[in-house]
PDB file of C-alpha atoms in Angstrom:
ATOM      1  CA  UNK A 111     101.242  29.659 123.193  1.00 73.00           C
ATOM      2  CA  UNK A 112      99.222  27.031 125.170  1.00 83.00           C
ATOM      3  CA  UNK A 113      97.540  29.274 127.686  1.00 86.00           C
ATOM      4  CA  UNK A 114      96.592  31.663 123.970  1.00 85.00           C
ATOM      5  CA  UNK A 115      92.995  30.910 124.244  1.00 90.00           C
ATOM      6  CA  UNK A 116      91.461  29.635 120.954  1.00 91.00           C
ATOM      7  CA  UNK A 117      90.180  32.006 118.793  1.00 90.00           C
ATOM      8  CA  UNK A 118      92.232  34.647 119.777  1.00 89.00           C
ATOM      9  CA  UNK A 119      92.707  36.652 116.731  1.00 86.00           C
ATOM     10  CA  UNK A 120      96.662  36.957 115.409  1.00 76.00           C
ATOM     11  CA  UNK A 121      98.175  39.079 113.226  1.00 70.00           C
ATOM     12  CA  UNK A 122     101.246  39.010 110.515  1.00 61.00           C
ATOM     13  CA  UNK A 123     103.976  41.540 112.032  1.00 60.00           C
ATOM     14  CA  UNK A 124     105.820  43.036 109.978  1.00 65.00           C
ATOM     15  CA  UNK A 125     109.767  44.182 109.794  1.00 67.00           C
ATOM     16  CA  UNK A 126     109.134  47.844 111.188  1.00 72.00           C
ATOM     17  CA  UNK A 127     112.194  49.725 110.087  1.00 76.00           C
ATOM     18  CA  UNK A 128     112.845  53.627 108.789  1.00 79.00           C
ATOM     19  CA  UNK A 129     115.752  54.239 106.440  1.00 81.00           C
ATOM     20  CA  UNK A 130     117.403  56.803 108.112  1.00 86.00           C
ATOM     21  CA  UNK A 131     117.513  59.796 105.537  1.00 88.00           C
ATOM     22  CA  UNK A 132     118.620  63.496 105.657  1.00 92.00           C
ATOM     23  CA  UNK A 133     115.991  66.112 106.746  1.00 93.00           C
ATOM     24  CA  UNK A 134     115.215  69.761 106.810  1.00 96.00           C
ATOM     25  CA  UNK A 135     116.222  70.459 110.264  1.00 96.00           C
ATOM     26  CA  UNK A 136     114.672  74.126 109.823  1.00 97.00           C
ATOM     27  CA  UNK A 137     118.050  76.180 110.091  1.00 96.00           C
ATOM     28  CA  UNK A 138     118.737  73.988 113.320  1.00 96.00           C
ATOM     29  CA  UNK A 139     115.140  74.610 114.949  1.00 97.00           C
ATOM     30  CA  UNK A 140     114.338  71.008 114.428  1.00 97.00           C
ATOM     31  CA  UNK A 141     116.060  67.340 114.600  1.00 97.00           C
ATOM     32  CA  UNK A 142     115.317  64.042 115.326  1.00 94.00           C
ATOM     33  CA  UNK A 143     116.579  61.544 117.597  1.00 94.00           C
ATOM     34  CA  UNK A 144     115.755  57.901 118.713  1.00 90.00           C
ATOM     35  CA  UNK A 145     112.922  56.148 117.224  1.00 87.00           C
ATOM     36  CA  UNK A 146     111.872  59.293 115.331  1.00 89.00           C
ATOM     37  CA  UNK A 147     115.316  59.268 113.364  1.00 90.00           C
ATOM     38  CA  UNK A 148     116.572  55.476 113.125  1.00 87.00           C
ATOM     39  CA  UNK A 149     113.827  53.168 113.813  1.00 86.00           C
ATOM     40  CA  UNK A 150     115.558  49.792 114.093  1.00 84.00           C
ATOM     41  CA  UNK A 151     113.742  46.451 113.674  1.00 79.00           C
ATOM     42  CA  UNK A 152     113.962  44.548 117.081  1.00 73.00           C
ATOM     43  CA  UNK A 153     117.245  42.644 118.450  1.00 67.00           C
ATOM     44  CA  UNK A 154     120.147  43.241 120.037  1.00 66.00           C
ATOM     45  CA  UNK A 155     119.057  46.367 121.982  1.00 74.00           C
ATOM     46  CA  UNK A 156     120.483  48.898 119.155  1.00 80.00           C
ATOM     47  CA  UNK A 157     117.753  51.131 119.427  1.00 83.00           C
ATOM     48  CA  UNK A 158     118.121  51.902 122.530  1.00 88.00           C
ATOM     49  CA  UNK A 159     121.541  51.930 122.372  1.00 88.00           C
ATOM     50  CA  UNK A 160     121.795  54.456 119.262  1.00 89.00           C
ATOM     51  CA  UNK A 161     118.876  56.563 121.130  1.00 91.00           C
ATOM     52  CA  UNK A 162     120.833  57.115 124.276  1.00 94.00           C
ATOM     53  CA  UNK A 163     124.074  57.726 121.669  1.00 94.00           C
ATOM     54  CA  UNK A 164     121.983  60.694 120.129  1.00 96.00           C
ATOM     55  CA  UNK A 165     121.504  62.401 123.827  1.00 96.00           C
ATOM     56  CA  UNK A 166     125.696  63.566 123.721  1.00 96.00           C
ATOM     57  CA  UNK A 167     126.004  63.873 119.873  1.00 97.00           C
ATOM     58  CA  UNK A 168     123.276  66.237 120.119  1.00 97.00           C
ATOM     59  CA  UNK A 169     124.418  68.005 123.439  1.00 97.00           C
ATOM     60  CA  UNK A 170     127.831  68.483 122.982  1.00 97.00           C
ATOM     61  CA  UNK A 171     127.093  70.192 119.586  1.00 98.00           C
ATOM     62  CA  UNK A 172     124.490  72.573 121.879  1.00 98.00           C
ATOM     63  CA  UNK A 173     126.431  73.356 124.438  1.00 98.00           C
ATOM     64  CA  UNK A 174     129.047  74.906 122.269  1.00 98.00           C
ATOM     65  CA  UNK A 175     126.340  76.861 120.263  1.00 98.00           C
ATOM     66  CA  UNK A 176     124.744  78.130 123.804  1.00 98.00           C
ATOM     67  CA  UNK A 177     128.836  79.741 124.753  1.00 98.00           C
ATOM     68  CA  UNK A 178     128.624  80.931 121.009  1.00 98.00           C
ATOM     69  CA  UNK A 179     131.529  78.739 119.553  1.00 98.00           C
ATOM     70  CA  UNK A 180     128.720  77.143 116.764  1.00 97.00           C
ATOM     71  CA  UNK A 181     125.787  78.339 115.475  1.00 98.00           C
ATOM     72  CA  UNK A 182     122.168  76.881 115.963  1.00 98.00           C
ATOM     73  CA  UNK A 183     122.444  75.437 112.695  1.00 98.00           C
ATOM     74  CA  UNK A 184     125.974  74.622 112.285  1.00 98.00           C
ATOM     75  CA  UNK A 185     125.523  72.777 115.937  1.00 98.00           C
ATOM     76  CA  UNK A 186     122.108  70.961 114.855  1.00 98.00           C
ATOM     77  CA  UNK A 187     123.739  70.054 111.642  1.00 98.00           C
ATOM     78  CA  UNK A 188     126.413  68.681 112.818  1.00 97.00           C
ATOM     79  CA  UNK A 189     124.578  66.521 115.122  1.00 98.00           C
ATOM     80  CA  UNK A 190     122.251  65.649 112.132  1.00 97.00           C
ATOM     81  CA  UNK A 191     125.256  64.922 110.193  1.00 97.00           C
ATOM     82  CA  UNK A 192     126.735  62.166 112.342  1.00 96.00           C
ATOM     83  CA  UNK A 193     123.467  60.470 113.892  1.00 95.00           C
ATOM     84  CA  UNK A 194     121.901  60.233 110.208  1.00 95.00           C
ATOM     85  CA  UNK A 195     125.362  58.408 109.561  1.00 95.00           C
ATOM     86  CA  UNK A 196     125.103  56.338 112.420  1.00 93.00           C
ATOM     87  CA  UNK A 197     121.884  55.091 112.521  1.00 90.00           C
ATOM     88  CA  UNK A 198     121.333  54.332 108.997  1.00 89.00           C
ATOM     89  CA  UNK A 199     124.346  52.273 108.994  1.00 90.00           C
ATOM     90  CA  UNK A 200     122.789  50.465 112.186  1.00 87.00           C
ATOM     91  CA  UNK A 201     119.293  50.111 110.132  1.00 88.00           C
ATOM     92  CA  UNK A 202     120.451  48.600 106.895  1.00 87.00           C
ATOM     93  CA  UNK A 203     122.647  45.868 109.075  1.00 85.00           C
ATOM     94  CA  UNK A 204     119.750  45.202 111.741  1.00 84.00           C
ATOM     95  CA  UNK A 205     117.745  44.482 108.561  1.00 82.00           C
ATOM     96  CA  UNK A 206     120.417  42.624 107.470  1.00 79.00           C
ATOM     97  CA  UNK A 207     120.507  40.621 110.660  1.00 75.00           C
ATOM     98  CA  UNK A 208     116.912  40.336 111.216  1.00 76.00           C
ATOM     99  CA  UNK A 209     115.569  38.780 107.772  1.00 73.00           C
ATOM    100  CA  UNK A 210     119.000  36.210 108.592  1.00 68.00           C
ATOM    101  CA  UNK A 211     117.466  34.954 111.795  1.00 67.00           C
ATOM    102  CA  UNK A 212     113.973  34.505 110.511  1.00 64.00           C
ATOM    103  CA  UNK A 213     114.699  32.875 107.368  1.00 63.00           C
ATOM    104  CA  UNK A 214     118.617  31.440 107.064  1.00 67.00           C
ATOM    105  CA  UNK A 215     120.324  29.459 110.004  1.00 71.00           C
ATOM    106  CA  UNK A 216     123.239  29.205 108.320  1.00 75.00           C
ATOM    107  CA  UNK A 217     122.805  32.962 107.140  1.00 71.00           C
ATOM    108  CA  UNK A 218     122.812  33.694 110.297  1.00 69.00           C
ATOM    109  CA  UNK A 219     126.081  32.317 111.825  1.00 75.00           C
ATOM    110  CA  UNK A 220     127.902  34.466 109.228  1.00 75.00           C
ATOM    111  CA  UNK A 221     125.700  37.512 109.850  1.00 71.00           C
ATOM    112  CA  UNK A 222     127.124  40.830 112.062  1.00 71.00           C
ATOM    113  CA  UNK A 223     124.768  39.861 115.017  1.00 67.00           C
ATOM    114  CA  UNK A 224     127.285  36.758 115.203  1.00 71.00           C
ATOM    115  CA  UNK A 225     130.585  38.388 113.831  1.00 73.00           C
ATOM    116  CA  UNK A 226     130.302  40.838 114.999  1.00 70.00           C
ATOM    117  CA  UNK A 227     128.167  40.927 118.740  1.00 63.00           C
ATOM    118  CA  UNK A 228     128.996  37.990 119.909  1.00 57.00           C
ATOM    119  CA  UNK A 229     132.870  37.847 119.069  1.00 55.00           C
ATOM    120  CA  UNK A 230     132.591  40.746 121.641  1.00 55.00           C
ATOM    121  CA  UNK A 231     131.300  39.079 124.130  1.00 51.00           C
ATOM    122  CA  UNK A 232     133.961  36.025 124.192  1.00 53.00           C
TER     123      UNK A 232
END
């Protein structure tokens, strides 16, 4: 912050998050994954971790529609299905998480990112 030199114009940022809802996925033609489908406010590395999740949900599901076991659709779907799942659970508790850390120490201690990630890592 010292070497900021004065003047230099700041701005509020804001929690950036997307509820993570269910689509048209256009008979399986279209989908989302990553950022496009579960945009997660910033800590812990879930987004990335959800986006590179999405890369086999979504494959395994194609694969079996390419050697005609699924459909298009029912493959996309069932992708769509489990990622829209997924990642809007991940969004509501990142949200959770992040207004705990920027407003409530004690909030935070007894939030998931503390439960939850750390308990892991002990």
């Amino acid at each position: 912050i010292e070497w900021i030199p004065e003047g230099t114009p700041v701005s509020f940022n804001e929690l950036v998050y997307c509820k993570t809802v269910e689509f048209d996925n256009k008979t399986g033609r279209a989908t989302l994954a990553g950022d496009a489908a579960h945009r997660i406010t910033l800590q812990r590395g879930q987004g990335l971790n959800h986006a590179i999740c999405d890369v086999p949900t979504l494959v395994v599901p194609l694969s079996k529609a390419q050697k005609g076991v699924l459909s298009l659709n029912d493959a996309v779907s069932e992708y769509d299905a489990e990622m829209i799942k997924r990642g809007g659970d991940e969004v509501q508790e990142a949200l959770v998480n992040t207004k705990m850390m920027i407003h409530d120490w004690d909030s935070l201690l007894q939030s998931p990112l503390m439960s939850k990630s750390v308990a892991r890592g002990s």
